[in-house]
mmCIF file with all atom_site columns, N, CA and C in Angstrom:
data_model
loop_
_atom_site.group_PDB
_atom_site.id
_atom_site.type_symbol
_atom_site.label_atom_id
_atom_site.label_alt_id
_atom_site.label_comp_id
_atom_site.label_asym_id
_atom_site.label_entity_id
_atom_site.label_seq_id
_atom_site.pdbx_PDB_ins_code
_atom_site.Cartn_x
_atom_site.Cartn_y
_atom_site.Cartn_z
_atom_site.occupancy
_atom_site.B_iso_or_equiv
_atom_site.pdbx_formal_charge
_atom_site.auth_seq_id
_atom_site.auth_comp_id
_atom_site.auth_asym_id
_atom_site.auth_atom_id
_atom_site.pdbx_PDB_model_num
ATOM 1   N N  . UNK K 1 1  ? 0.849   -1.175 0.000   1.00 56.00 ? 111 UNK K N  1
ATOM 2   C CA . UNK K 1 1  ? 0.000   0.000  0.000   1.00 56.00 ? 111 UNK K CA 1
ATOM 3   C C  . UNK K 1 1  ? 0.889   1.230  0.000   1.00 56.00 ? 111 UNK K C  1
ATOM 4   N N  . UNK K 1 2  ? 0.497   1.957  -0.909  1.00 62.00 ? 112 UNK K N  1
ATOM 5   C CA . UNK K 1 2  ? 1.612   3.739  -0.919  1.00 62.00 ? 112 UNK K CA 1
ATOM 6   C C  . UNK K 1 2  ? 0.522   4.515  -0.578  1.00 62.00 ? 112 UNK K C  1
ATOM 7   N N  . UNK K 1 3  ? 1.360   5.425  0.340   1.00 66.00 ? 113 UNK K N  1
ATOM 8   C CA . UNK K 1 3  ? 1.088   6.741  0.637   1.00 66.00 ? 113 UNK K CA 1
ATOM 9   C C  . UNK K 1 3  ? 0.939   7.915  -0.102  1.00 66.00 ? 113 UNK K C  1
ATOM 10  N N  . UNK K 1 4  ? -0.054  8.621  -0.279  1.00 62.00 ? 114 UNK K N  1
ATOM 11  C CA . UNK K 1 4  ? 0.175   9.555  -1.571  1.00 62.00 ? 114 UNK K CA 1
ATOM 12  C C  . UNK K 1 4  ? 1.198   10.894 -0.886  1.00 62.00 ? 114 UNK K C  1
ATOM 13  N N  . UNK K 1 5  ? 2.070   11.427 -1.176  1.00 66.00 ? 115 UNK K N  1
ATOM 14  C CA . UNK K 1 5  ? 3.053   12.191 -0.650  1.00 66.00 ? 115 UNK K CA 1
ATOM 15  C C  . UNK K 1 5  ? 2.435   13.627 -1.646  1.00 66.00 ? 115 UNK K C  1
ATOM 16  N N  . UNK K 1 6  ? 2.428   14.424 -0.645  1.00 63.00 ? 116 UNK K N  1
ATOM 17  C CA . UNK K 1 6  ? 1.587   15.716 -1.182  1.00 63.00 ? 116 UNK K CA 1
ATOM 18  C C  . UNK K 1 6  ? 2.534   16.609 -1.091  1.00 63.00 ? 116 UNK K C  1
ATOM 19  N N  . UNK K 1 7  ? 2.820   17.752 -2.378  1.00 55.00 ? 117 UNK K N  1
ATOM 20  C CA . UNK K 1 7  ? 3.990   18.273 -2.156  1.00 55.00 ? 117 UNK K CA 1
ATOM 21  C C  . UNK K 1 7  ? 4.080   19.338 -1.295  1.00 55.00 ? 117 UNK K C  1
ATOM 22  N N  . UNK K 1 8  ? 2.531   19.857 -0.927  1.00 67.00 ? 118 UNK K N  1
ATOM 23  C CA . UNK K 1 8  ? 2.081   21.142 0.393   1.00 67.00 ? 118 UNK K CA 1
ATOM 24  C C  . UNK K 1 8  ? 1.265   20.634 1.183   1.00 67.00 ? 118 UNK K C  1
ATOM 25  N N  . UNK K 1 9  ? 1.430   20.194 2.148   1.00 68.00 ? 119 UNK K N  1
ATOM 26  C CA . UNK K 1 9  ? 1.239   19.377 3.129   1.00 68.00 ? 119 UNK K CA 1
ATOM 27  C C  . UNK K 1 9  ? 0.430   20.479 4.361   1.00 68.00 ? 119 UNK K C  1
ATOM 28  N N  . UNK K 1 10 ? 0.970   21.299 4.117   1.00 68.00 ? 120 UNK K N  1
ATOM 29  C CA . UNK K 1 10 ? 0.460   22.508 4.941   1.00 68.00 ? 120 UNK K CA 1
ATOM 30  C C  . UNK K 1 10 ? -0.972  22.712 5.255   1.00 68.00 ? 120 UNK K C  1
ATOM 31  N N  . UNK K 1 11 ? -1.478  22.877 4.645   1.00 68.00 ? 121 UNK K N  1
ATOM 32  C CA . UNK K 1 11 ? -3.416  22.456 4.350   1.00 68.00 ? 121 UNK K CA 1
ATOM 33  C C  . UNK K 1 11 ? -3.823  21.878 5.900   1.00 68.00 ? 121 UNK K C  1
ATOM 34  N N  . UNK K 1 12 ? -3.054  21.048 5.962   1.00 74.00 ? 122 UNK K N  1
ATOM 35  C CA . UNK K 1 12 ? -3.113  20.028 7.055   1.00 74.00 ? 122 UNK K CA 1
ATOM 36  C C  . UNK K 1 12 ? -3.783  20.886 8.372   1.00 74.00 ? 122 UNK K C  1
ATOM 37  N N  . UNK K 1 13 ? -2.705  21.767 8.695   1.00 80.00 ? 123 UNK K N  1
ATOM 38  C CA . UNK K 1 13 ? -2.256  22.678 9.822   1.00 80.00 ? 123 UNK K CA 1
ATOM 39  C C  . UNK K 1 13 ? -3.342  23.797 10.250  1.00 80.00 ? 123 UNK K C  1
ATOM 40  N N  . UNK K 1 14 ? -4.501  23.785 8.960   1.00 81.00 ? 124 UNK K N  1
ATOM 41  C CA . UNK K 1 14 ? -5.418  25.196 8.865   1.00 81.00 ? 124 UNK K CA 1
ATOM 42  C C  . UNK K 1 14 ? -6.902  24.810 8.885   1.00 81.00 ? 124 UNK K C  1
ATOM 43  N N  . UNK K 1 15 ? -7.811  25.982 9.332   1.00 86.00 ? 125 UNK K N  1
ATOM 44  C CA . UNK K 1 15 ? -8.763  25.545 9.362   1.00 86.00 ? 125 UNK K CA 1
ATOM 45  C C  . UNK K 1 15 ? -9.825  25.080 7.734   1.00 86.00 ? 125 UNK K C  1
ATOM 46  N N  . UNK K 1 16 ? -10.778 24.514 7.322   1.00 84.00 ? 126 UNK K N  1
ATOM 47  C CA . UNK K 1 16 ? -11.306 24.071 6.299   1.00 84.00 ? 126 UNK K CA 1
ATOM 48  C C  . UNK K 1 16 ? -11.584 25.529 5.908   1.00 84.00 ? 126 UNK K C  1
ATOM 49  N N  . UNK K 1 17 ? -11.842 26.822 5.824   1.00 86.00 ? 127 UNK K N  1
ATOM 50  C CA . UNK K 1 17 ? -12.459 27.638 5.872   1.00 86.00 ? 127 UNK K CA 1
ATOM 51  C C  . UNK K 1 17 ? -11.193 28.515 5.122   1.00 86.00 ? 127 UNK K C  1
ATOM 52  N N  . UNK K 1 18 ? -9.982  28.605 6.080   1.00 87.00 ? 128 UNK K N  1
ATOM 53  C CA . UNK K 1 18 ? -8.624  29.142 5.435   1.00 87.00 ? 128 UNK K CA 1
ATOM 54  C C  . UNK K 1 18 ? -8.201  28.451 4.832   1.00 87.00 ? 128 UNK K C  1
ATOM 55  N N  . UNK K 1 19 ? -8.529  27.453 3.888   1.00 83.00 ? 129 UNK K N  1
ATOM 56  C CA . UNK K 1 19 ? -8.243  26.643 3.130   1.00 83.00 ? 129 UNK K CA 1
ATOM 57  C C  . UNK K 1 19 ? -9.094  26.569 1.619   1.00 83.00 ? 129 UNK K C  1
ATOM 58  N N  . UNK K 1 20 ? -10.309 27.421 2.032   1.00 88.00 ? 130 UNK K N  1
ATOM 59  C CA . UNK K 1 20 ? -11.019 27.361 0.752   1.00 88.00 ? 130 UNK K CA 1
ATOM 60  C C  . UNK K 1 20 ? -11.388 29.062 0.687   1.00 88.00 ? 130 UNK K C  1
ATOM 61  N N  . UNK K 1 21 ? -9.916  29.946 1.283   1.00 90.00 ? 131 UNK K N  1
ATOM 62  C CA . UNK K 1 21 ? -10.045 31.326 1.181   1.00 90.00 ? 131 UNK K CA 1
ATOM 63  C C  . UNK K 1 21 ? -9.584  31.778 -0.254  1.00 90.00 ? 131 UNK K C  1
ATOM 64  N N  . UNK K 1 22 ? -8.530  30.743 -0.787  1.00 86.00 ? 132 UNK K N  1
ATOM 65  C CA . UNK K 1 22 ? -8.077  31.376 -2.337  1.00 86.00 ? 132 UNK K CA 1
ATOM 66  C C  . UNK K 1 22 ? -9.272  30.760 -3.390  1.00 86.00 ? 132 UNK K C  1
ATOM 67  N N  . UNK K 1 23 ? -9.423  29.375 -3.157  1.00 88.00 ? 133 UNK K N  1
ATOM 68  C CA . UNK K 1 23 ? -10.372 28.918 -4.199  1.00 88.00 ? 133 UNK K CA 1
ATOM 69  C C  . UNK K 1 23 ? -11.363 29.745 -4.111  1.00 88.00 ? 133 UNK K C  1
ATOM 70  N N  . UNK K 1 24 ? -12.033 30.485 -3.306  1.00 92.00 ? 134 UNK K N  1
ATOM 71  C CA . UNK K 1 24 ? -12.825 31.400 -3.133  1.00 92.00 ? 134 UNK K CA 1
ATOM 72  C C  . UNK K 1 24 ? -12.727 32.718 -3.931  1.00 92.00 ? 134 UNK K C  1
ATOM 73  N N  . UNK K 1 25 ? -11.243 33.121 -3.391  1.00 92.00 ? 135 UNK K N  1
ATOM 74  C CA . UNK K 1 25 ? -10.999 34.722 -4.432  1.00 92.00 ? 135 UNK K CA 1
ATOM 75  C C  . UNK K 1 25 ? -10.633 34.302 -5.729  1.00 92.00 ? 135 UNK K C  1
ATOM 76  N N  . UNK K 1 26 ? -10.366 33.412 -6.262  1.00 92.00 ? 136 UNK K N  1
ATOM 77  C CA . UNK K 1 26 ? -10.404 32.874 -7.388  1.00 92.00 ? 136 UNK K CA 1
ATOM 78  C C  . UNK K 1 26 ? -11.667 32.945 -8.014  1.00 92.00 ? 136 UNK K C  1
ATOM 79  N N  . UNK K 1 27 ? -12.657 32.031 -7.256  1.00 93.00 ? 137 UNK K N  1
ATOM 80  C CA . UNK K 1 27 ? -13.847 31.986 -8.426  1.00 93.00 ? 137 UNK K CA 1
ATOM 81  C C  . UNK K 1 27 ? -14.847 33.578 -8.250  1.00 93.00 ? 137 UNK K C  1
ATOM 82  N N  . UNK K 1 28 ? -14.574 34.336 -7.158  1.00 93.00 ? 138 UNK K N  1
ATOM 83  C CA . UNK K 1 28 ? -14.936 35.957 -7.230  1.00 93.00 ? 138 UNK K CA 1
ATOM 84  C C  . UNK K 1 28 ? -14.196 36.112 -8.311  1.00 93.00 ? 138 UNK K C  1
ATOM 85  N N  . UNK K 1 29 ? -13.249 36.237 -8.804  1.00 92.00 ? 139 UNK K N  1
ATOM 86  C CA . UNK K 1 29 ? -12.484 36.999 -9.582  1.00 92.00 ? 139 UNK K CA 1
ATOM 87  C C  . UNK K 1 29 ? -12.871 36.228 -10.991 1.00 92.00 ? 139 UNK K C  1
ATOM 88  N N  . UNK K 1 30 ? -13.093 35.576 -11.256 1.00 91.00 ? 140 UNK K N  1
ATOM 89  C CA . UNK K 1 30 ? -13.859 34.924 -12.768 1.00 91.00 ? 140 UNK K CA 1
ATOM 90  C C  . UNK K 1 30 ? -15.491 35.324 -12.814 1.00 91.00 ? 140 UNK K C  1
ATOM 91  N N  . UNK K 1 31 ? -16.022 35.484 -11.693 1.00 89.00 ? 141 UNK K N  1
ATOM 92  C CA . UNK K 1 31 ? -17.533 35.808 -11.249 1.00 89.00 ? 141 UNK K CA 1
ATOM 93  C C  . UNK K 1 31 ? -17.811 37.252 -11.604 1.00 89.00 ? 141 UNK K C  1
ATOM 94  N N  . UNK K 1 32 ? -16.964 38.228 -11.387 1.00 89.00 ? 142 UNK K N  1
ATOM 95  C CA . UNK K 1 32 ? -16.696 39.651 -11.426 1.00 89.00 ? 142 UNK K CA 1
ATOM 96  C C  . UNK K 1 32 ? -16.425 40.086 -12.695 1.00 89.00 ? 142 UNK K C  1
ATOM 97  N N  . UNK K 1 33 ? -15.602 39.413 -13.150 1.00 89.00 ? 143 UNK K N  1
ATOM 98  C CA . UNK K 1 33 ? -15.255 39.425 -14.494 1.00 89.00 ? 143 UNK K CA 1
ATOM 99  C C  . UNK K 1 33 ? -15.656 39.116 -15.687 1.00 89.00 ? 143 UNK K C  1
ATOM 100 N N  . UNK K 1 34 ? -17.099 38.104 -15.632 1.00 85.00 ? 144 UNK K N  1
ATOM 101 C CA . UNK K 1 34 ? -17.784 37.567 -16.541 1.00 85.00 ? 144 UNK K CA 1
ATOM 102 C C  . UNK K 1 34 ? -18.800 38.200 -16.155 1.00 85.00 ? 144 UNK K C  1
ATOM 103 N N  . UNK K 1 35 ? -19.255 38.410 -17.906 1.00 79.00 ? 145 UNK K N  1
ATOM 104 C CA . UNK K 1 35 ? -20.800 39.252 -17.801 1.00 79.00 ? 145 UNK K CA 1
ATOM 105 C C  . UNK K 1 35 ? -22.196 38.425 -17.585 1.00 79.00 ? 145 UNK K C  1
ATOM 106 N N  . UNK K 1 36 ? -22.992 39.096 -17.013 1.00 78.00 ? 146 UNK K N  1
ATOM 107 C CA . UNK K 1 36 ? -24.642 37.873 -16.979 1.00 78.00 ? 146 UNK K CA 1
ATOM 108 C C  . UNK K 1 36 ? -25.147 37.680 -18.037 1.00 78.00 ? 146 UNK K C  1
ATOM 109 N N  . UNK K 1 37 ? -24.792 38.706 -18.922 1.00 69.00 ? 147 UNK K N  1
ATOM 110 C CA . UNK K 1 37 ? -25.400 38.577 -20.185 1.00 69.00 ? 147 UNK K CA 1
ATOM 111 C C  . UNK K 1 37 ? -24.385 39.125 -20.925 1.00 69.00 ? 147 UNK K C  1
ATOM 112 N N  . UNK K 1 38 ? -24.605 38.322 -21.991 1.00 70.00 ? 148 UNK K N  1
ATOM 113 C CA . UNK K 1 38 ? -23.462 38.919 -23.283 1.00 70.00 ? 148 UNK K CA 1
ATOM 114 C C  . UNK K 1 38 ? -23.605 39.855 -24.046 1.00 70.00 ? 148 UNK K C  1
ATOM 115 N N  . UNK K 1 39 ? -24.596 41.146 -23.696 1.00 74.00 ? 149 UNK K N  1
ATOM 116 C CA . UNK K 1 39 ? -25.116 42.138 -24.231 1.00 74.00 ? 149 UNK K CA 1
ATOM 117 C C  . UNK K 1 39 ? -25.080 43.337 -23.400 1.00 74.00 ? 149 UNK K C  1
ATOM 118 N N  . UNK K 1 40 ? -25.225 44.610 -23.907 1.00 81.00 ? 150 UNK K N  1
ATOM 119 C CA . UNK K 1 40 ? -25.171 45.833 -22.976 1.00 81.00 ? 150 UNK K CA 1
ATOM 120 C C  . UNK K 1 40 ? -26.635 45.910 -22.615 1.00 81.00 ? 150 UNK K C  1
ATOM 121 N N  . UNK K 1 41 ? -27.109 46.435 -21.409 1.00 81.00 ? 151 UNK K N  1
ATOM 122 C CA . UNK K 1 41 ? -28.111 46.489 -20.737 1.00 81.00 ? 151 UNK K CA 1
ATOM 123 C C  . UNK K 1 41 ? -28.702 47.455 -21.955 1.00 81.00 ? 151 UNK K C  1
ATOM 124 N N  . UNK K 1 42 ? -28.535 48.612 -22.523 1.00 84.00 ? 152 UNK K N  1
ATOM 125 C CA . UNK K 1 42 ? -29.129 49.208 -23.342 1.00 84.00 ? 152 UNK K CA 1
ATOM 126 C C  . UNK K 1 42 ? -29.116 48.476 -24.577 1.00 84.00 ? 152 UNK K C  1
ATOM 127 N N  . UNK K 1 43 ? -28.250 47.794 -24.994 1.00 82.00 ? 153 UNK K N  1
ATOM 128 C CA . UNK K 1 43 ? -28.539 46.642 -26.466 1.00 82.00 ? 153 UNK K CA 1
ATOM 129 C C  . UNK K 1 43 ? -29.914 45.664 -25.532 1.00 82.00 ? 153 UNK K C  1
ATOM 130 N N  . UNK K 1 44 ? -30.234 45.485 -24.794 1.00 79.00 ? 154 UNK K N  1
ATOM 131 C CA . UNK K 1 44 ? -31.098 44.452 -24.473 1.00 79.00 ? 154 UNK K CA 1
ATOM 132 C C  . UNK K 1 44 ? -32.322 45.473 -24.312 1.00 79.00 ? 154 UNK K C  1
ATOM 133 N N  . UNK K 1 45 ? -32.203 46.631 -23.948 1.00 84.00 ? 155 UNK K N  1
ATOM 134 C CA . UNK K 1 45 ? -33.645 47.509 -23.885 1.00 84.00 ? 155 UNK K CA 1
ATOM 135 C C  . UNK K 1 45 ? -33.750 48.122 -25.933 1.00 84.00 ? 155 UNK K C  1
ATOM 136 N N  . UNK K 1 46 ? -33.097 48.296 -26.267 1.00 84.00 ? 156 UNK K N  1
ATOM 137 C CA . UNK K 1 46 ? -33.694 48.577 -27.952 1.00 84.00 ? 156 UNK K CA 1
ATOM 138 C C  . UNK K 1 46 ? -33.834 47.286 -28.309 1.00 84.00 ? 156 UNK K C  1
ATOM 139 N N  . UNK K 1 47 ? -33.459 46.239 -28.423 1.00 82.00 ? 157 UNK K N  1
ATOM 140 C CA . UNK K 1 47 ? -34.180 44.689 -28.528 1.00 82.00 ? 157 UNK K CA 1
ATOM 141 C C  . UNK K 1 47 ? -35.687 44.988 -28.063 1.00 82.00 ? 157 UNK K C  1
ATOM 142 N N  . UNK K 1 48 ? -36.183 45.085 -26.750 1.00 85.00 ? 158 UNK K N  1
ATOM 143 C CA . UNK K 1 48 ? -37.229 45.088 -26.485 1.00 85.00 ? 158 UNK K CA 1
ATOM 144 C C  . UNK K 1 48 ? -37.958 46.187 -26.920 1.00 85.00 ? 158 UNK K C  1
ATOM 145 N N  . UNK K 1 49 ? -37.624 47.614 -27.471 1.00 86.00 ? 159 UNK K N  1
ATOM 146 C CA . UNK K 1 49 ? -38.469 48.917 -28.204 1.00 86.00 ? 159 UNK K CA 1
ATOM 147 C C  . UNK K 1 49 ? -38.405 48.585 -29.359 1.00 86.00 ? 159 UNK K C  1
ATOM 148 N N  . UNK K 1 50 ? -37.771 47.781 -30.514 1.00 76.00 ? 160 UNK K N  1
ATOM 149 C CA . UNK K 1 50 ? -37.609 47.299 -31.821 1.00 76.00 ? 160 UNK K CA 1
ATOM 150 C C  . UNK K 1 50 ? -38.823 46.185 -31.652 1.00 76.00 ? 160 UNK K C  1
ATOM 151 N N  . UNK K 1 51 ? -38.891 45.410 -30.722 1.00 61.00 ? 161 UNK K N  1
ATOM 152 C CA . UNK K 1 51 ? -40.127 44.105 -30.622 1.00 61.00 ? 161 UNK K CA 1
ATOM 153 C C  . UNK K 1 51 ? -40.643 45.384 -30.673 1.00 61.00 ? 161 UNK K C  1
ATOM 154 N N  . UNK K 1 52 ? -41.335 46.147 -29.651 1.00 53.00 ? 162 UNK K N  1
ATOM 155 C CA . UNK K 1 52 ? -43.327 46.760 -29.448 1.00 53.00 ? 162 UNK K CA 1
ATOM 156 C C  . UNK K 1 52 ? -43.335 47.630 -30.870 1.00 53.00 ? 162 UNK K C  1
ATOM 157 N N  . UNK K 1 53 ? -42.235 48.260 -31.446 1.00 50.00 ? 163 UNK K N  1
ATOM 158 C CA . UNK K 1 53 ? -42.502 49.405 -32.318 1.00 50.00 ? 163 UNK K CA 1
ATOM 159 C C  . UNK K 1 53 ? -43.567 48.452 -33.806 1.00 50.00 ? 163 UNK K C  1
ATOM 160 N N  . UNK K 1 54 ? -42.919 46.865 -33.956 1.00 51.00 ? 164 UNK K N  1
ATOM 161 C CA . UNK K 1 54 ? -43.308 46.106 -35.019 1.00 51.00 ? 164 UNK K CA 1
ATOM 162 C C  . UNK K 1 54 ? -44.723 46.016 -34.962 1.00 51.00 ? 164 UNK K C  1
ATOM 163 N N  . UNK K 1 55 ? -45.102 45.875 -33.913 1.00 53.00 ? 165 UNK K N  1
ATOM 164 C CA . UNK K 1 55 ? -46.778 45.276 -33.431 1.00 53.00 ? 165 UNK K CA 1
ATOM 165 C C  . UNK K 1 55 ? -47.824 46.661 -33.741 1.00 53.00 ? 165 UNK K C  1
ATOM 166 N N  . UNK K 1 56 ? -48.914 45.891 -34.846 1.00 56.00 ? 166 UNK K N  1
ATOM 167 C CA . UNK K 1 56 ? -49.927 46.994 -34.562 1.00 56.00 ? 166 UNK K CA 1
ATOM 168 C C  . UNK K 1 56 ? -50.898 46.987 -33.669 1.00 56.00 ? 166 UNK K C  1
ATOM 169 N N  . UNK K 1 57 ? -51.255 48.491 -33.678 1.00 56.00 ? 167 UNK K N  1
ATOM 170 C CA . UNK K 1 57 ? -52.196 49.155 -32.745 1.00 56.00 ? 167 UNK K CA 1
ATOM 171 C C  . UNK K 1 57 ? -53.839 48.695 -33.094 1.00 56.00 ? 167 UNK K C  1
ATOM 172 N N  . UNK K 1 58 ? -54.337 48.384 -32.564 1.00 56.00 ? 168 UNK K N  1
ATOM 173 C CA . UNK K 1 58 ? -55.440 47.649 -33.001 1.00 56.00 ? 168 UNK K CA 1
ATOM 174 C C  . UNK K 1 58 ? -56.615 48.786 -32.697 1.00 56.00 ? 168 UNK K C  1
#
Protein backbone atom coordinates (compact mmCIF):
# COMPACT_ATOMS: atom_id res chain seq x y z
CA UNK A 1 0.00 0.00 0.00
CA UNK A 2 1.61 3.74 -0.92
CA UNK A 3 1.09 6.74 0.64
CA UNK A 4 0.17 9.55 -1.57
CA UNK A 5 3.05 12.19 -0.65
CA UNK A 6 1.59 15.72 -1.18
CA UNK A 7 3.99 18.27 -2.16
CA UNK A 8 2.08 21.14 0.39
CA UNK A 9 1.24 19.38 3.13
CA UNK A 10 0.46 22.51 4.94
CA UNK A 11 -3.42 22.46 4.35
CA UNK A 12 -3.11 20.03 7.05
CA UNK A 13 -2.26 22.68 9.82
CA UNK A 14 -5.42 25.20 8.87
CA UNK A 15 -8.76 25.55 9.36
CA UNK A 16 -11.31 24.07 6.30
CA UNK A 17 -12.46 27.64 5.87
CA UNK A 18 -8.62 29.14 5.44
CA UNK A 19 -8.24 26.64 3.13
CA UNK A 20 -11.02 27.36 0.75
CA UNK A 21 -10.05 31.33 1.18
CA UNK A 22 -8.08 31.38 -2.34
CA UNK A 23 -10.37 28.92 -4.20
CA UNK A 24 -12.83 31.40 -3.13
CA UNK A 25 -11.00 34.72 -4.43
CA UNK A 26 -10.40 32.87 -7.39
CA UNK A 27 -13.85 31.99 -8.43
CA UNK A 28 -14.94 35.96 -7.23
CA UNK A 29 -12.48 37.00 -9.58
CA UNK A 30 -13.86 34.92 -12.77
CA UNK A 31 -17.53 35.81 -11.25
CA UNK A 32 -16.70 39.65 -11.43
CA UNK A 33 -15.25 39.42 -14.49
CA UNK A 34 -17.78 37.57 -16.54
CA UNK A 35 -20.80 39.25 -17.80
CA UNK A 36 -24.64 37.87 -16.98
CA UNK A 37 -25.40 38.58 -20.18
CA UNK A 38 -23.46 38.92 -23.28
CA UNK A 39 -25.12 42.14 -24.23
CA UNK A 40 -25.17 45.83 -22.98
CA UNK A 41 -28.11 46.49 -20.74
CA UNK A 42 -29.13 49.21 -23.34
CA UNK A 43 -28.54 46.64 -26.47
CA UNK A 44 -31.10 44.45 -24.47
CA UNK A 45 -33.65 47.51 -23.89
CA UNK A 46 -33.69 48.58 -27.95
CA UNK A 47 -34.18 44.69 -28.53
CA UNK A 48 -37.23 45.09 -26.49
CA UNK A 49 -38.47 48.92 -28.20
CA UNK A 50 -37.61 47.30 -31.82
CA UNK A 51 -40.13 44.10 -30.62
CA UNK A 52 -43.33 46.76 -29.45
CA UNK A 53 -42.50 49.41 -32.32
CA UNK A 54 -43.31 46.11 -35.02
CA UNK A 55 -46.78 45.28 -33.43
CA UNK A 56 -49.93 46.99 -34.56
CA UNK A 57 -52.20 49.16 -32.74
CA UNK A 58 -55.44 47.65 -33.00
Amino acid sequence: MTIMQYPDASYFDRPVGEQLLSHFARRDAVRHTTPLLPFRFADVLALFRGTNAHRKTV
